[in-house]
Amino acid sequence: MHPKDAFKYCPACGKRGMMYNNKVGYLKCISCGFQYFINEAGAVAAIITDMEGRILFTKRAKAPAKNKLDLPGGFVDIGETAEHALEREIKEELDISLSSYRYFMSQPNKYIFGDMTYFTLDLAYICQAKSFDNIKALDDISGIRFIPPEEVNPDDIGLASIKEIIKQYLNSLNSTS
Ligand SMILES: [Zn+2]
């Protein structure tokens, strides 16, 4: 469900009649004029490679796209930078630290959770880890796989934005070799 369809009553005055402005992307109450903007939420995704260039994939433990491959990452908290979210999520999901990273690309996504559609903007970073010695599958992931680029099947990836990010990453490898 699009968030515009979830707001039947105005959260400010309680009356029925929230009109959605498709052009600007906000709901406006026809009674009191209260406005509610529907925006993309920031999220980060990490392309972490090992010494042989294999890509670290996680397996999703929860819906959406349960049991499908994913990249480590997650939502950016309010007041947090994308870079801080990247380091925090990698620590929370894998218990490893990054030695370096650089911004790669962004990709919009729709994240279906419960009945609601959340709009995200996934920011992808290419990362190197300090060490994989103590890596663990924590938080909302059920496993970890290192896959050589030539063996990656984008159809095994659950989320559309991550699939596109990996496709473009694989293309970037082919164009530089
Ligand atoms: Zn109102």
JSON list of C-alpha atoms and ligand atoms in Angstrom, two decimals:
[
{"chain": "A", "resi": 1, "resn": "MET", "atom": "CA", "xyz": [0.00, 0.00, 0.00]},
{"chain": "A", "resi": 2, "resn": "HIS", "atom": "CA", "xyz": [1.23, 3.45, -0.92]},
{"chain": "A", "resi": 3, "resn": "PRO", "atom": "CA", "xyz": [1.39, 5.65, 2.21]},
{"chain": "A", "resi": 4, "resn": "LYS", "atom": "CA", "xyz": [-1.07, 8.07, 0.57]},
{"chain": "A", "resi": 5, "resn": "ASP", "atom": "CA", "xyz": [-3.76, 5.37, 0.91]},
{"chain": "A", "resi": 6, "resn": "ALA", "atom": "CA", "xyz": [-2.98, 4.70, 4.58]},
{"chain": "A", "resi": 7, "resn": "PHE", "atom": "CA", "xyz": [-3.90, 8.21, 5.75]},
{"chain": "A", "resi": 8, "resn": "LYS", "atom": "CA", "xyz": [-7.70, 8.27, 5.68]},
{"chain": "A", "resi": 9, "resn": "TYR", "atom": "CA", "xyz": [-8.05, 10.79, 8.52]},
{"chain": "A", "resi": 10, "resn": "CYS", "atom": "CA", "xyz": [-6.05, 13.94, 9.12]},
{"chain": "A", "resi": 11, "resn": "PRO", "atom": "CA", "xyz": [-3.50, 13.36, 11.95]},
{"chain": "A", "resi": 12, "resn": "ALA", "atom": "CA", "xyz": [-3.88, 17.02, 12.97]},
{"chain": "A", "resi": 13, "resn": "CYS", "atom": "CA", "xyz": [-7.67, 17.65, 13.05]},
{"chain": "A", "resi": 14, "resn": "GLY", "atom": "CA", "xyz": [-9.02, 14.08, 12.81]},
{"chain": "A", "resi": 15, "resn": "LYS", "atom": "CA", "xyz": [-11.37, 14.81, 9.92]},
{"chain": "A", "resi": 16, "resn": "ARG", "atom": "CA", "xyz": [-11.68, 12.68, 6.80]},
{"chain": "A", "resi": 17, "resn": "GLY", "atom": "CA", "xyz": [-10.30, 13.99, 3.51]},
{"chain": "A", "resi": 18, "resn": "MET", "atom": "CA", "xyz": [-6.55, 13.85, 2.95]},
{"chain": "A", "resi": 19, "resn": "MET", "atom": "CA", "xyz": [-5.92, 14.77, -0.68]},
{"chain": "A", "resi": 20, "resn": "TYR", "atom": "CA", "xyz": [-2.76, 13.53, -2.36]},
{"chain": "A", "resi": 21, "resn": "ASN", "atom": "CA", "xyz": [-0.83, 15.93, -4.57]},
{"chain": "A", "resi": 22, "resn": "ASN", "atom": "CA", "xyz": [0.88, 13.63, -7.05]},
{"chain": "A", "resi": 23, "resn": "LYS", "atom": "CA", "xyz": [3.16, 16.35, -8.45]},
{"chain": "A", "resi": 24, "resn": "VAL", "atom": "CA", "xyz": [4.68, 17.46, -5.16]},
{"chain": "A", "resi": 25, "resn": "GLY", "atom": "CA", "xyz": [4.19, 14.18, -3.30]},
{"chain": "A", "resi": 26, "resn": "TYR", "atom": "CA", "xyz": [2.30, 15.32, -0.22]},
{"chain": "A", "resi": 27, "resn": "LEU", "atom": "CA", "xyz": [-1.04, 14.78, 1.46]},
{"chain": "A", "resi": 28, "resn": "LYS", "atom": "CA", "xyz": [-3.09, 17.83, 2.36]},
{"chain": "A", "resi": 29, "resn": "CYS", "atom": "CA", "xyz": [-6.12, 17.95, 4.66]},
{"chain": "A", "resi": 30, "resn": "ILE", "atom": "CA", "xyz": [-9.13, 19.56, 2.96]},
{"chain": "A", "resi": 31, "resn": "SER", "atom": "CA", "xyz": [-10.40, 20.80, 6.36]},
{"chain": "A", "resi": 32, "resn": "CYS", "atom": "CA", "xyz": [-7.41, 22.33, 8.16]},
{"chain": "A", "resi": 33, "resn": "GLY", "atom": "CA", "xyz": [-4.71, 22.43, 5.49]},
{"chain": "A", "resi": 34, "resn": "PHE", "atom": "CA", "xyz": [-2.28, 20.16, 7.34]},
{"chain": "A", "resi": 35, "resn": "GLN", "atom": "CA", "xyz": [0.40, 18.85, 4.97]},
{"chain": "A", "resi": 36, "resn": "TYR", "atom": "CA", "xyz": [2.28, 15.57, 5.18]},
{"chain": "A", "resi": 37, "resn": "PHE", "atom": "CA", "xyz": [5.19, 14.92, 2.81]},
{"chain": "A", "resi": 38, "resn": "ILE", "atom": "CA", "xyz": [5.99, 11.42, 1.55]},
{"chain": "A", "resi": 39, "resn": "ASN", "atom": "CA", "xyz": [9.72, 11.15, 0.85]},
{"chain": "A", "resi": 40, "resn": "GLU", "atom": "CA", "xyz": [12.43, 8.61, 0.20]},
{"chain": "A", "resi": 41, "resn": "ALA", "atom": "CA", "xyz": [14.28, 7.36, 3.26]},
{"chain": "A", "resi": 42, "resn": "GLY", "atom": "CA", "xyz": [18.08, 7.13, 3.06]},
{"chain": "A", "resi": 43, "resn": "ALA", "atom": "CA", "xyz": [19.65, 3.68, 3.14]},
{"chain": "A", "resi": 44, "resn": "VAL", "atom": "CA", "xyz": [23.18, 2.37, 2.57]},
{"chain": "A", "resi": 45, "resn": "ALA", "atom": "CA", "xyz": [24.49, -0.77, 0.85]},
{"chain": "A", "resi": 46, "resn": "ALA", "atom": "CA", "xyz": [28.09, -2.03, 1.04]},
{"chain": "A", "resi": 47, "resn": "ILE", "atom": "CA", "xyz": [29.92, -3.83, -1.77]},
{"chain": "A", "resi": 48, "resn": "ILE", "atom": "CA", "xyz": [32.71, -5.42, 0.28]},
{"chain": "A", "resi": 49, "resn": "THR", "atom": "CA", "xyz": [35.33, -7.41, -1.63]},
{"chain": "A", "resi": 50, "resn": "ASP", "atom": "CA", "xyz": [38.08, -9.71, -0.35]},
{"chain": "A", "resi": 51, "resn": "MET", "atom": "CA", "xyz": [41.68, -10.01, -1.62]},
{"chain": "A", "resi": 52, "resn": "GLU", "atom": "CA", "xyz": [40.54, -12.11, -4.60]},
{"chain": "A", "resi": 53, "resn": "GLY", "atom": "CA", "xyz": [37.79, -9.65, -5.55]},
{"chain": "A", "resi": 54, "resn": "ARG", "atom": "CA", "xyz": [34.98, -11.92, -4.40]},
{"chain": "A", "resi": 55, "resn": "ILE", "atom": "CA", "xyz": [31.89, -9.99, -3.30]},
{"chain": "A", "resi": 56, "resn": "LEU", "atom": "CA", "xyz": [30.47, -10.46, 0.18]},
{"chain": "A", "resi": 57, "resn": "PHE", "atom": "CA", "xyz": [26.75, -11.25, 0.07]},
{"chain": "A", "resi": 58, "resn": "THR", "atom": "CA", "xyz": [24.46, -11.73, 3.03]},
{"chain": "A", "resi": 59, "resn": "LYS", "atom": "CA", "xyz": [21.39, -13.94, 3.13]},
{"chain": "A", "resi": 60, "resn": "ARG", "atom": "CA", "xyz": [18.25, -12.21, 4.37]},
{"chain": "A", "resi": 61, "resn": "ALA", "atom": "CA", "xyz": [16.72, -13.75, 7.51]},
{"chain": "A", "resi": 62, "resn": "LYS", "atom": "CA", "xyz": [13.51, -11.72, 7.32]},
{"chain": "A", "resi": 63, "resn": "ALA", "atom": "CA", "xyz": [10.93, -10.41, 4.87]},
{"chain": "A", "resi": 64, "resn": "PRO", "atom": "CA", "xyz": [10.99, -8.72, 2.43]},
{"chain": "A", "resi": 65, "resn": "ALA", "atom": "CA", "xyz": [12.93, -11.08, 0.09]},
{"chain": "A", "resi": 66, "resn": "LYS", "atom": "CA", "xyz": [13.59, -13.62, 2.86]},
{"chain": "A", "resi": 67, "resn": "ASN", "atom": "CA", "xyz": [16.38, -16.13, 2.07]},
{"chain": "A", "resi": 68, "resn": "LYS", "atom": "CA", "xyz": [17.48, -14.12, -0.96]},
{"chain": "A", "resi": 69, "resn": "LEU", "atom": "CA", "xyz": [20.95, -12.63, -1.36]},
{"chain": "A", "resi": 70, "resn": "ASP", "atom": "CA", "xyz": [21.51, -9.06, -0.26]},
{"chain": "A", "resi": 71, "resn": "LEU", "atom": "CA", "xyz": [24.32, -6.63, 0.41]},
{"chain": "A", "resi": 72, "resn": "PRO", "atom": "CA", "xyz": [25.04, -5.63, 4.00]},
{"chain": "A", "resi": 73, "resn": "GLY", "atom": "CA", "xyz": [23.54, -2.27, 4.94]},
{"chain": "A", "resi": 74, "resn": "GLY", "atom": "CA", "xyz": [20.36, -0.69, 6.17]},
{"chain": "A", "resi": 75, "resn": "PHE", "atom": "CA", "xyz": [18.48, 2.49, 6.89]},
{"chain": "A", "resi": 76, "resn": "VAL", "atom": "CA", "xyz": [20.20, 5.75, 7.76]},
{"chain": "A", "resi": 77, "resn": "ASP", "atom": "CA", "xyz": [18.99, 6.98, 11.16]},
{"chain": "A", "resi": 78, "resn": "ILE", "atom": "CA", "xyz": [17.61, 10.50, 11.60]},
{"chain": "A", "resi": 79, "resn": "GLY", "atom": "CA", "xyz": [20.50, 12.89, 12.14]},
{"chain": "A", "resi": 80, "resn": "GLU", "atom": "CA", "xyz": [23.09, 10.36, 10.94]},
{"chain": "A", "resi": 81, "resn": "THR", "atom": "CA", "xyz": [25.43, 10.62, 7.95]},
{"chain": "A", "resi": 82, "resn": "ALA", "atom": "CA", "xyz": [25.39, 7.91, 5.28]},
{"chain": "A", "resi": 83, "resn": "GLU", "atom": "CA", "xyz": [29.02, 7.13, 6.11]},
{"chain": "A", "resi": 84, "resn": "HIS", "atom": "CA", "xyz": [28.25, 6.62, 9.78]},
{"chain": "A", "resi": 85, "resn": "ALA", "atom": "CA", "xyz": [25.28, 4.41, 8.88]},
{"chain": "A", "resi": 86, "resn": "LEU", "atom": "CA", "xyz": [27.56, 2.34, 6.63]},
{"chain": "A", "resi": 87, "resn": "GLU", "atom": "CA", "xyz": [30.13, 1.72, 9.37]},
{"chain": "A", "resi": 88, "resn": "ARG", "atom": "CA", "xyz": [27.42, 1.11, 11.99]},
{"chain": "A", "resi": 89, "resn": "GLU", "atom": "CA", "xyz": [25.42, -1.36, 9.89]},
{"chain": "A", "resi": 90, "resn": "ILE", "atom": "CA", "xyz": [28.56, -3.34, 8.93]},
{"chain": "A", "resi": 91, "resn": "LYS", "atom": "CA", "xyz": [29.47, -3.61, 12.59]},
{"chain": "A", "resi": 92, "resn": "GLU", "atom": "CA", "xyz": [25.92, -4.61, 13.58]},
{"chain": "A", "resi": 93, "resn": "GLU", "atom": "CA", "xyz": [25.41, -7.19, 10.83]},
{"chain": "A", "resi": 94, "resn": "LEU", "atom": "CA", "xyz": [28.90, -8.67, 10.43]},
{"chain": "A", "resi": 95, "resn": "ASP", "atom": "CA", "xyz": [30.93, -7.46, 13.45]},
{"chain": "A", "resi": 96, "resn": "ILE", "atom": "CA", "xyz": [33.74, -6.22, 11.19]},
{"chain": "A", "resi": 97, "resn": "SER", "atom": "CA", "xyz": [35.28, -2.79, 10.58]},
{"chain": "A", "resi": 98, "resn": "LEU", "atom": "CA", "xyz": [35.93, -1.09, 7.27]},
{"chain": "A", "resi": 99, "resn": "SER", "atom": "CA", "xyz": [39.41, 0.16, 6.38]},
{"chain": "A", "resi": 100, "resn": "SER", "atom": "CA", "xyz": [38.23, 2.26, 3.45]},
{"chain": "A", "resi": 101, "resn": "TYR", "atom": "CA", "xyz": [35.19, 2.98, 1.30]},
{"chain": "A", "resi": 102, "resn": "ARG", "atom": "CA", "xyz": [34.15, 5.19, -1.57]},
{"chain": "A", "resi": 103, "resn": "TYR", "atom": "CA", "xyz": [30.75, 6.24, -2.88]},
{"chain": "A", "resi": 104, "resn": "PHE", "atom": "CA", "xyz": [29.65, 4.28, -5.95]},
{"chain": "A", "resi": 105, "resn": "MET", "atom": "CA", "xyz": [26.04, 5.08, -6.97]},
{"chain": "A", "resi": 106, "resn": "SER", "atom": "CA", "xyz": [22.46, 5.53, -5.78]},
{"chain": "A", "resi": 107, "resn": "GLN", "atom": "CA", "xyz": [19.34, 3.61, -6.67]},
{"chain": "A", "resi": 108, "resn": "PRO", "atom": "CA", "xyz": [15.73, 4.24, -5.58]},
{"chain": "A", "resi": 109, "resn": "ASN", "atom": "CA", "xyz": [13.82, 1.31, -4.14]},
{"chain": "A", "resi": 110, "resn": "LYS", "atom": "CA", "xyz": [10.40, 0.28, -2.87]},
{"chain": "A", "resi": 111, "resn": "TYR", "atom": "CA", "xyz": [10.60, -1.66, 0.37]},
{"chain": "A", "resi": 112, "resn": "ILE", "atom": "CA", "xyz": [7.41, -3.59, 1.19]},
{"chain": "A", "resi": 113, "resn": "PHE", "atom": "CA", "xyz": [7.10, -4.21, 4.92]},
{"chain": "A", "resi": 114, "resn": "GLY", "atom": "CA", "xyz": [3.83, -5.36, 6.40]},
{"chain": "A", "resi": 115, "resn": "ASP", "atom": "CA", "xyz": [1.27, -3.90, 4.00]},
{"chain": "A", "resi": 116, "resn": "MET", "atom": "CA", "xyz": [3.10, -0.62, 3.60]},
{"chain": "A", "resi": 117, "resn": "THR", "atom": "CA", "xyz": [5.41, 0.54, 0.85]},
{"chain": "A", "resi": 118, "resn": "TYR", "atom": "CA", "xyz": [8.43, 2.49, 2.07]},
{"chain": "A", "resi": 119, "resn": "PHE", "atom": "CA", "xyz": [10.40, 4.47, -0.48]},
{"chain": "A", "resi": 120, "resn": "THR", "atom": "CA", "xyz": [14.16, 4.36, -0.01]},
{"chain": "A", "resi": 121, "resn": "LEU", "atom": "CA", "xyz": [17.17, 5.81, -1.76]},
{"chain": "A", "resi": 122, "resn": "ASP", "atom": "CA", "xyz": [19.93, 3.21, -1.50]},
{"chain": "A", "resi": 123, "resn": "LEU", "atom": "CA", "xyz": [23.44, 4.70, -1.47]},
{"chain": "A", "resi": 124, "resn": "ALA", "atom": "CA", "xyz": [26.03, 2.12, -2.52]},
{"chain": "A", "resi": 125, "resn": "TYR", "atom": "CA", "xyz": [29.66, 2.21, -1.37]},
{"chain": "A", "resi": 126, "resn": "ILE", "atom": "CA", "xyz": [32.60, 0.08, -2.51]},
{"chain": "A", "resi": 127, "resn": "CYS", "atom": "CA", "xyz": [34.36, -1.03, 0.67]},
{"chain": "A", "resi": 128, "resn": "GLN", "atom": "CA", "xyz": [37.41, -2.80, 1.99]},
{"chain": "A", "resi": 129, "resn": "ALA", "atom": "CA", "xyz": [37.35, -4.52, 5.38]},
{"chain": "A", "resi": 130, "resn": "LYS", "atom": "CA", "xyz": [40.20, -4.38, 7.89]},
{"chain": "A", "resi": 131, "resn": "SER", "atom": "CA", "xyz": [39.87, -8.12, 8.43]},
{"chain": "A", "resi": 132, "resn": "PHE", "atom": "CA", "xyz": [37.35, -10.93, 7.96]},
{"chain": "A", "resi": 133, "resn": "ASP", "atom": "CA", "xyz": [38.81, -12.98, 10.85]},
{"chain": "A", "resi": 134, "resn": "ASN", "atom": "CA", "xyz": [35.92, -12.49, 13.27]},
{"chain": "A", "resi": 135, "resn": "ILE", "atom": "CA", "xyz": [33.08, -12.11, 10.77]},
{"chain": "A", "resi": 136, "resn": "LYS", "atom": "CA", "xyz": [29.66, -13.26, 11.99]},
{"chain": "A", "resi": 137, "resn": "ALA", "atom": "CA", "xyz": [26.11, -13.29, 10.62]},
{"chain": "A", "resi": 138, "resn": "LEU", "atom": "CA", "xyz": [24.20, -11.11, 13.08]},
{"chain": "A", "resi": 139, "resn": "ASP", "atom": "CA", "xyz": [21.09, -8.96, 13.22]},
{"chain": "A", "resi": 140, "resn": "ASP", "atom": "CA", "xyz": [18.71, -9.73, 10.35]},
{"chain": "A", "resi": 141, "resn": "ILE", "atom": "CA", "xyz": [21.00, -11.93, 8.23]},
{"chain": "A", "resi": 142, "resn": "SER", "atom": "CA", "xyz": [21.16, -15.73, 8.31]},
{"chain": "A", "resi": 143, "resn": "GLY", "atom": "CA", "xyz": [24.39, -16.33, 6.40]},
{"chain": "A", "resi": 144, "resn": "ILE", "atom": "CA", "xyz": [27.37, -14.90, 4.53]},
{"chain": "A", "resi": 145, "resn": "ARG", "atom": "CA", "xyz": [28.76, -15.88, 1.11]},
{"chain": "A", "resi": 146, "resn": "PHE", "atom": "CA", "xyz": [31.79, -14.65, -0.83]},
{"chain": "A", "resi": 147, "resn": "ILE", "atom": "CA", "xyz": [30.99, -15.00, -4.54]},
{"chain": "A", "resi": 148, "resn": "PRO", "atom": "CA", "xyz": [33.45, -14.39, -7.43]},
{"chain": "A", "resi": 149, "resn": "PRO", "atom": "CA", "xyz": [32.04, -11.69, -9.76]},
{"chain": "A", "resi": 150, "resn": "GLU", "atom": "CA", "xyz": [31.83, -14.11, -12.71]},
{"chain": "A", "resi": 151, "resn": "GLU", "atom": "CA", "xyz": [29.63, -16.47, -10.65]},
{"chain": "A", "resi": 152, "resn": "VAL", "atom": "CA", "xyz": [27.16, -13.84, -9.41]},
{"chain": "A", "resi": 153, "resn": "ASN", "atom": "CA", "xyz": [23.60, -14.39, -10.65]},
{"chain": "A", "resi": 154, "resn": "PRO", "atom": "CA", "xyz": [21.68, -11.12, -10.19]},
{"chain": "A", "resi": 155, "resn": "ASP", "atom": "CA", "xyz": [18.41, -13.12, -10.04]},
{"chain": "A", "resi": 156, "resn": "ASP", "atom": "CA", "xyz": [19.51, -14.56, -6.68]},
{"chain": "A", "resi": 157, "resn": "ILE", "atom": "CA", "xyz": [19.37, -11.02, -5.24]},
{"chain": "A", "resi": 158, "resn": "GLY", "atom": "CA", "xyz": [16.05, -10.16, -3.58]},
{"chain": "A", "resi": 159, "resn": "LEU", "atom": "CA", "xyz": [15.75, -6.39, -3.70]},
{"chain": "A", "resi": 160, "resn": "ALA", "atom": "CA", "xyz": [15.47, -4.64, -7.07]},
{"chain": "A", "resi": 161, "resn": "SER", "atom": "CA", "xyz": [17.76, -1.76, -6.12]},
{"chain": "A", "resi": 162, "resn": "ILE", "atom": "CA", "xyz": [20.53, -4.11, -4.91]},
{"chain": "A", "resi": 163, "resn": "LYS", "atom": "CA", "xyz": [20.19, -6.16, -8.09]},
{"chain": "A", "resi": 164, "resn": "GLU", "atom": "CA", "xyz": [20.72, -3.01, -10.17]},
{"chain": "A", "resi": 165, "resn": "ILE", "atom": "CA", "xyz": [23.66, -1.86, -8.02]},
{"chain": "A", "resi": 166, "resn": "ILE", "atom": "CA", "xyz": [25.37, -5.27, -8.47]},
{"chain": "A", "resi": 167, "resn": "LYS", "atom": "CA", "xyz": [24.69, -5.26, -12.23]},
{"chain": "A", "resi": 168, "resn": "GLN", "atom": "CA", "xyz": [26.35, -1.85, -12.53]},
{"chain": "A", "resi": 169, "resn": "TYR", "atom": "CA", "xyz": [29.25, -2.94, -10.31]},
{"chain": "A", "resi": 170, "resn": "LEU", "atom": "CA", "xyz": [29.84, -6.02, -12.52]},
{"chain": "A", "resi": 171, "resn": "ASN", "atom": "CA", "xyz": [29.69, -3.77, -15.60]},
{"chain": "A", "resi": 172, "resn": "SER", "atom": "CA", "xyz": [32.27, -1.45, -14.06]},
{"chain": "A", "resi": 173, "resn": "LEU", "atom": "CA", "xyz": [34.62, -4.43, -13.55]},
{"chain": "A", "resi": 174, "resn": "ASN", "atom": "CA", "xyz": [34.20, -5.51, -17.18]},
{"chain": "A", "resi": 175, "resn": "SER", "atom": "CA", "xyz": [34.84, -2.01, -18.54]},
{"chain": "A", "resi": 176, "resn": "THR", "atom": "CA", "xyz": [38.11, -1.60, -16.61]},
{"chain": "A", "resi": 177, "resn": "SER", "atom": "CA", "xyz": [39.62, -5.02, -17.37]},
{"chain": "B", "resi": 1, "resn": "ZN", "atom": "ZN", "xyz": [-6.91, 18.40, 9.16]}
]
